[in-house]
Short mmCIF file of C-alpha atoms in Angstrom, two decimals:
data_model
loop_
_atom_site.label_atom_id
_atom_site.label_comp_id
_atom_site.label_asym_id
_atom_site.label_seq_id
_atom_site.Cartn_x
_atom_site.Cartn_y
_atom_site.Cartn_z
CA MET A 29 30.95 -27.08 0.30
CA SER A 30 30.41 -24.18 -2.09
CA PRO A 31 32.64 -21.08 -1.79
CA ALA A 32 29.65 -18.96 -0.79
CA ALA A 33 28.61 -21.34 1.99
CA LEU A 34 32.21 -21.60 3.22
CA ALA A 35 32.58 -17.80 3.34
CA LEU A 36 29.34 -17.48 5.33
CA VAL A 37 30.37 -20.21 7.76
CA LEU A 38 33.88 -18.86 8.38
CA ALA A 39 32.59 -15.32 8.95
CA ALA A 40 30.02 -16.69 11.39
CA ALA A 41 32.75 -18.67 13.20
CA VAL A 42 34.87 -15.58 13.84
CA ILE A 43 31.91 -13.57 15.10
CA HIS A 44 30.66 -16.45 17.25
CA ALA A 45 33.99 -16.84 19.06
CA VAL A 46 34.09 -13.10 19.79
CA TRP A 47 30.63 -12.85 21.34
CA ASN A 48 31.16 -16.00 23.41
CA ALA A 49 34.33 -14.46 24.85
CA PHE A 50 32.34 -11.41 25.94
CA ALA A 51 29.66 -13.65 27.49
CA LYS A 52 32.30 -15.59 29.42
CA ARG A 53 33.76 -12.36 30.86
CA ALA A 54 30.36 -11.18 32.12
CA GLY A 55 29.59 -11.23 35.84
CA ASP A 56 26.35 -13.12 35.19
CA PRO A 57 26.52 -14.74 31.72
CA LEU A 58 22.80 -15.59 31.59
CA ALA A 59 21.79 -12.01 32.46
CA PHE A 60 24.28 -10.72 29.90
CA LEU A 61 22.96 -13.02 27.16
CA TRP A 62 19.33 -12.16 27.92
CA ALA A 63 20.05 -8.43 27.82
CA ALA A 64 21.88 -8.80 24.51
CA GLY A 65 19.04 -10.91 23.12
CA GLY A 66 16.41 -8.37 24.16
CA LEU A 67 18.32 -5.48 22.63
CA GLY A 68 19.05 -7.54 19.52
CA THR A 69 15.33 -8.24 19.11
CA LEU A 70 14.64 -4.50 19.00
CA LEU A 71 17.53 -3.78 16.63
CA TYR A 72 16.52 -6.44 14.13
CA LEU A 73 12.77 -5.75 14.45
CA PRO A 74 12.42 -3.38 11.44
CA GLY A 75 14.01 -5.84 9.02
CA VAL A 76 12.12 -8.78 10.48
CA ALA A 77 8.81 -6.89 10.28
CA TRP A 78 9.46 -5.96 6.65
CA VAL A 79 10.19 -9.58 5.65
CA LEU A 80 7.13 -10.87 7.49
CA TRP A 81 4.93 -8.20 5.89
CA ASP A 82 6.36 -8.93 2.44
CA GLN A 83 6.43 -12.72 2.57
CA GLY A 84 4.19 -13.71 5.47
CA VAL A 85 4.63 -16.86 7.53
CA ARG A 86 3.83 -20.24 6.04
CA ALA A 87 1.90 -22.54 8.35
CA ALA A 88 4.47 -25.25 7.62
CA ALA A 89 7.17 -23.10 9.25
CA LEU A 90 5.43 -22.65 12.60
CA PRO A 91 6.35 -26.02 14.19
CA PHE A 92 10.01 -25.37 13.42
CA VAL A 93 9.85 -21.84 14.83
CA VAL A 94 8.28 -23.09 18.06
CA ALA A 95 10.80 -25.92 18.36
CA THR A 96 13.82 -23.71 17.74
CA VAL A 97 12.60 -21.03 20.18
CA LEU A 98 12.39 -23.64 22.94
CA LEU A 99 15.75 -25.14 22.00
CA HIS A 100 17.51 -21.78 21.80
CA SER A 101 16.04 -20.77 25.16
CA ALA A 102 17.49 -23.94 26.67
CA TYR A 103 20.77 -23.24 24.83
CA PHE A 104 21.18 -19.77 26.33
CA PHE A 105 20.35 -21.11 29.80
CA THR A 106 22.80 -24.04 29.70
CA LEU A 107 25.51 -21.94 28.03
CA GLY A 108 25.17 -19.30 30.73
CA ARG A 109 25.47 -21.94 33.45
CA ALA A 110 28.49 -23.51 31.74
CA TYR A 111 30.34 -20.20 31.50
CA HIS A 112 29.49 -19.42 35.11
CA VAL A 113 31.51 -22.40 36.37
CA GLY A 114 33.88 -23.40 33.54
CA ASP A 115 36.71 -22.02 31.39
CA LEU A 116 35.99 -20.73 27.90
CA SER A 117 38.62 -23.08 26.45
CA VAL A 118 36.89 -26.07 28.10
CA VAL A 119 33.22 -25.21 27.70
CA TYR A 120 33.36 -23.92 24.13
CA PRO A 121 35.08 -26.94 22.48
CA ILE A 122 32.81 -29.46 24.22
CA ALA A 123 29.62 -27.57 23.40
CA ARG A 124 30.53 -27.04 19.76
CA GLY A 125 32.17 -30.45 19.30
CA THR A 126 29.20 -32.47 20.52
CA GLY A 127 27.14 -31.03 17.69
CA VAL A 128 29.81 -31.86 15.11
CA ALA A 129 29.77 -35.51 16.20
CA LEU A 130 25.98 -35.87 16.27
CA VAL A 131 24.76 -33.84 13.29
CA PRO A 132 26.19 -36.11 10.54
CA VAL A 133 24.46 -39.16 12.02
CA LEU A 134 21.16 -37.39 12.59
CA GLY A 135 21.40 -35.57 9.25
CA LEU A 136 21.66 -38.91 7.47
CA ALA A 137 18.63 -40.26 9.34
CA LEU A 138 16.44 -37.17 8.92
CA PHE A 139 17.51 -35.60 5.61
CA ASP A 140 19.33 -38.49 3.88
CA GLU A 141 22.43 -36.29 3.72
CA ARG A 142 25.27 -38.62 2.72
CA LEU A 143 28.75 -37.22 3.24
CA ALA A 144 31.57 -37.61 0.74
CA PRO A 145 34.68 -39.45 2.01
CA MET A 146 36.53 -36.14 2.28
CA GLY A 147 33.63 -34.77 4.33
CA VAL A 148 33.69 -37.76 6.68
CA LEU A 149 37.43 -37.28 7.17
CA GLY A 150 36.90 -33.59 7.88
CA VAL A 151 34.23 -34.19 10.50
CA ALA A 152 36.41 -36.85 12.17
CA LEU A 153 39.40 -34.48 12.29
CA VAL A 154 37.27 -31.75 13.83
CA VAL A 155 36.07 -34.12 16.56
CA CYS A 156 39.66 -35.30 17.24
CA GLY A 157 40.92 -31.73 17.37
CA ILE A 158 38.23 -30.80 19.84
CA PHE A 159 39.27 -33.70 22.05
CA LEU A 160 42.87 -32.48 21.97
CA LEU A 161 41.75 -28.99 22.88
CA HIS A 162 39.76 -30.24 25.85
CA ARG A 163 42.08 -32.99 27.16
CA ARG A 164 43.73 -32.05 30.43
CA PRO A 165 47.00 -33.65 31.60
CA LYS A 166 45.91 -33.48 35.22
CA GLY A 167 42.88 -35.68 34.82
CA PRO A 168 40.15 -36.91 32.50
CA PRO A 169 38.03 -34.30 30.69
CA ALA A 170 34.89 -35.14 32.68
CA ARG A 171 36.47 -33.62 35.83
CA ALA A 172 36.75 -30.14 34.32
CA PRO A 173 34.25 -27.65 35.78
CA GLY A 174 31.38 -26.89 33.45
CA THR A 175 31.70 -30.12 31.47
CA GLY A 176 28.17 -31.36 32.19
CA TRP A 177 26.55 -28.06 31.21
CA ALA A 178 28.78 -27.92 28.11
CA PHE A 179 27.66 -31.38 26.96
CA ALA A 180 24.03 -30.39 27.52
CA THR A 181 24.64 -27.29 25.42
CA GLY A 182 26.18 -29.44 22.69
CA LEU A 183 23.15 -31.74 22.54
CA ILE A 184 20.93 -28.70 22.16
CA ILE A 185 23.17 -27.29 19.41
CA ALA A 186 22.85 -30.53 17.45
CA SER A 187 19.08 -30.44 17.89
CA TYR A 188 18.48 -26.85 16.85
CA SER A 189 20.92 -27.15 13.92
CA LEU A 190 18.78 -29.89 12.39
CA VAL A 191 15.53 -28.09 13.18
CA ASP A 192 16.85 -24.90 11.60
CA LYS A 193 18.13 -26.69 8.50
CA ALA A 194 14.51 -27.62 7.82
CA GLY A 195 13.06 -24.36 9.17
CA VAL A 196 14.87 -21.98 6.82
CA ALA A 197 13.55 -24.00 3.88
CA ARG A 198 10.11 -22.74 4.92
CA LEU A 199 10.77 -19.21 6.21
CA HIS A 200 13.20 -16.42 5.28
CA PRO A 201 16.32 -16.55 7.51
CA LEU A 202 15.93 -12.93 8.72
CA ALA A 203 12.37 -13.53 9.90
CA TYR A 204 13.47 -16.85 11.38
CA ILE A 205 16.29 -15.33 13.48
CA GLY A 206 14.04 -12.48 14.61
CA LEU A 207 11.42 -14.89 15.91
CA ILE A 208 14.14 -16.95 17.64
CA GLU A 209 15.44 -13.87 19.49
CA LEU A 210 12.00 -12.63 20.50
CA GLY A 211 10.72 -16.05 21.54
CA SER A 212 13.84 -16.93 23.52
CA CYS A 213 13.69 -13.69 25.51
CA LEU A 214 10.07 -14.35 26.40
CA VAL A 215 10.64 -17.99 27.36
CA LEU A 216 13.62 -17.06 29.57
CA LEU A 217 11.76 -14.32 31.45
CA PRO A 218 10.90 -16.61 34.41
CA ALA A 219 14.59 -17.50 34.83
CA LEU A 220 15.47 -13.79 34.92
CA ARG A 221 12.93 -12.77 37.57
CA GLY A 222 15.43 -13.41 40.34
CA ARG A 223 18.24 -11.70 38.42
CA VAL A 224 16.94 -8.14 38.17
CA LYS A 225 19.89 -6.77 40.15
CA ALA A 226 22.29 -8.82 38.04
CA LEU A 227 20.72 -7.39 34.88
CA ARG A 228 21.20 -3.87 36.18
CA ARG A 229 24.82 -4.60 37.11
CA GLU A 230 25.55 -6.09 33.71
CA TRP A 231 24.05 -3.09 31.95
CA ARG A 232 25.99 -0.62 34.10
CA SER A 233 29.33 -2.38 33.66
CA ASN A 234 28.99 -4.03 30.24
CA ARG A 235 26.54 -1.94 28.23
CA ARG A 236 28.95 -1.53 25.30
CA ALA A 237 29.65 -5.26 25.15
CA ILE A 238 25.93 -6.00 25.41
CA ALA A 239 25.20 -3.61 22.53
CA LEU A 240 27.92 -5.21 20.42
CA VAL A 241 26.72 -8.76 21.13
CA ALA A 242 23.13 -7.68 20.42
CA VAL A 243 24.23 -6.96 16.86
CA ILE A 244 26.77 -9.70 16.17
CA SER A 245 25.19 -12.69 17.93
CA PRO A 246 22.01 -12.80 15.82
CA GLY A 247 24.08 -11.68 12.84
CA SER A 248 26.47 -14.60 13.12
CA TYR A 249 23.66 -17.15 13.25
CA LEU A 250 21.88 -15.39 10.40
CA LEU A 251 24.92 -16.16 8.26
CA VAL A 252 24.66 -19.81 9.33
CA LEU A 253 20.98 -19.94 8.38
CA PHE A 254 21.82 -18.72 4.88
CA ALA A 255 24.60 -21.33 4.72
CA PHE A 256 22.07 -24.05 5.62
CA GLN A 257 20.24 -23.13 2.41
CA LEU A 258 23.41 -23.73 0.38
CA SER A 259 25.08 -26.78 1.93
CA LYS A 260 24.60 -29.94 3.99
CA ALA A 261 23.95 -29.49 7.71
CA ALA A 262 26.98 -31.59 8.74
CA TYR A 263 29.34 -29.48 6.61
CA VAL A 264 27.94 -26.21 7.94
CA VAL A 265 28.16 -27.35 11.57
CA ALA A 266 31.71 -28.67 11.10
CA GLY A 267 32.86 -25.56 9.26
CA ARG A 268 31.59 -23.34 12.06
CA GLU A 269 34.03 -24.99 14.42
CA MET A 270 36.86 -22.81 13.15
CA SER A 271 35.51 -20.70 16.01
CA ILE A 272 37.02 -23.30 18.38
CA VAL A 273 40.47 -22.37 17.12
CA LEU A 274 39.81 -18.75 18.00
CA SER A 275 38.24 -19.56 21.37
CA ALA A 276 41.31 -21.65 22.30
CA LEU A 277 43.60 -18.71 21.53
CA ILE A 278 41.32 -16.22 23.29
CA GLY A 279 41.10 -18.45 26.37
CA SER A 280 44.86 -18.97 26.57
CA LEU A 281 46.13 -15.52 25.60
CA TRP A 282 43.41 -13.11 26.71
CA MET A 283 41.88 -14.90 29.69
CA GLY A 284 45.05 -16.56 30.99
CA GLU A 285 43.71 -20.14 30.92
CA GLY A 286 47.12 -21.56 29.89
CA ALA A 287 48.13 -24.66 27.88
CA LEU A 288 48.77 -22.64 24.72
CA GLY A 289 51.00 -25.26 23.02
CA ARG A 290 48.53 -28.14 23.36
CA ARG A 291 45.66 -25.94 22.29
CA LEU A 292 47.52 -24.81 19.19
CA VAL A 293 47.98 -28.47 18.20
CA GLY A 294 44.29 -29.16 18.71
CA ALA A 295 43.38 -25.99 16.83
CA ALA A 296 45.54 -27.06 13.88
CA VAL A 297 43.73 -30.42 13.70
CA VAL A 298 40.36 -28.64 13.75
CA ALA A 299 41.55 -26.32 10.98
CA ALA A 300 42.65 -29.34 8.90
CA GLY A 301 39.21 -30.88 9.38
CA VAL A 302 37.48 -27.69 8.25
CA ALA A 303 39.75 -27.63 5.17
CA CYS A 304 38.62 -31.18 4.31
CA VAL A 305 34.98 -30.15 4.73
CA ALA A 306 35.60 -27.15 2.44
CA LEU A 307 36.91 -29.50 -0.29
CA ALA A 308 34.08 -32.04 0.11
CA ARG A 309 31.12 -32.21 -2.23
#
């Protein structure tokens, strides 16, 4: 992975872990995420409009925009459900780790992206580290609340990562992220019709967090979209999982979810995997 792509991915990882922590702490995560997405759409609109006016939209990009809007809408819904019932330090590793495991296989099939041996080792270490982070001594991982929704989220992450790898080759990343935000808010409107009171409560109690996430959530994925233009999808997706290290620490230290020692071991394995990906070509 090139130094530029690595820098983009690591910056995105830090930001991603932070906004997910805020979403987990919300009273209604789905309402929180929708409010942040709506505000983010307005904040990014001037830049998006300028890019669209300057460069236009190629017809070849439209299928990818439609696909990613639907996938991101499903992502925000399943992520909100997962955080409603599960711990951050359980949901986040499963959701992110599923994508790490699937993207290399699908990337080979769709884009003929062949990983170097060091890259394969890195991806494998990331997956193993995620397992260590999620494993619970009291029972198998599948018994943890939120696991099903987290796996669903992970499948969606793998899908939209591959769609977006191809999409940003046909449309500027800023315009691409703006259309994702706008489209996702519109698609999720029916799911929010019964949450009007929840939306009002979230805004009253979390307006500062919503405003922050409105800026950093699209911003973090914008960095990833630029990274997709510079490196292989599997490397970008694996490198992003440094955010799992941060989410494990946030969950244990800030949210009181416990098991700090085991999570530090898992986080170290993930970090070693990301280091291998960084050295791969």
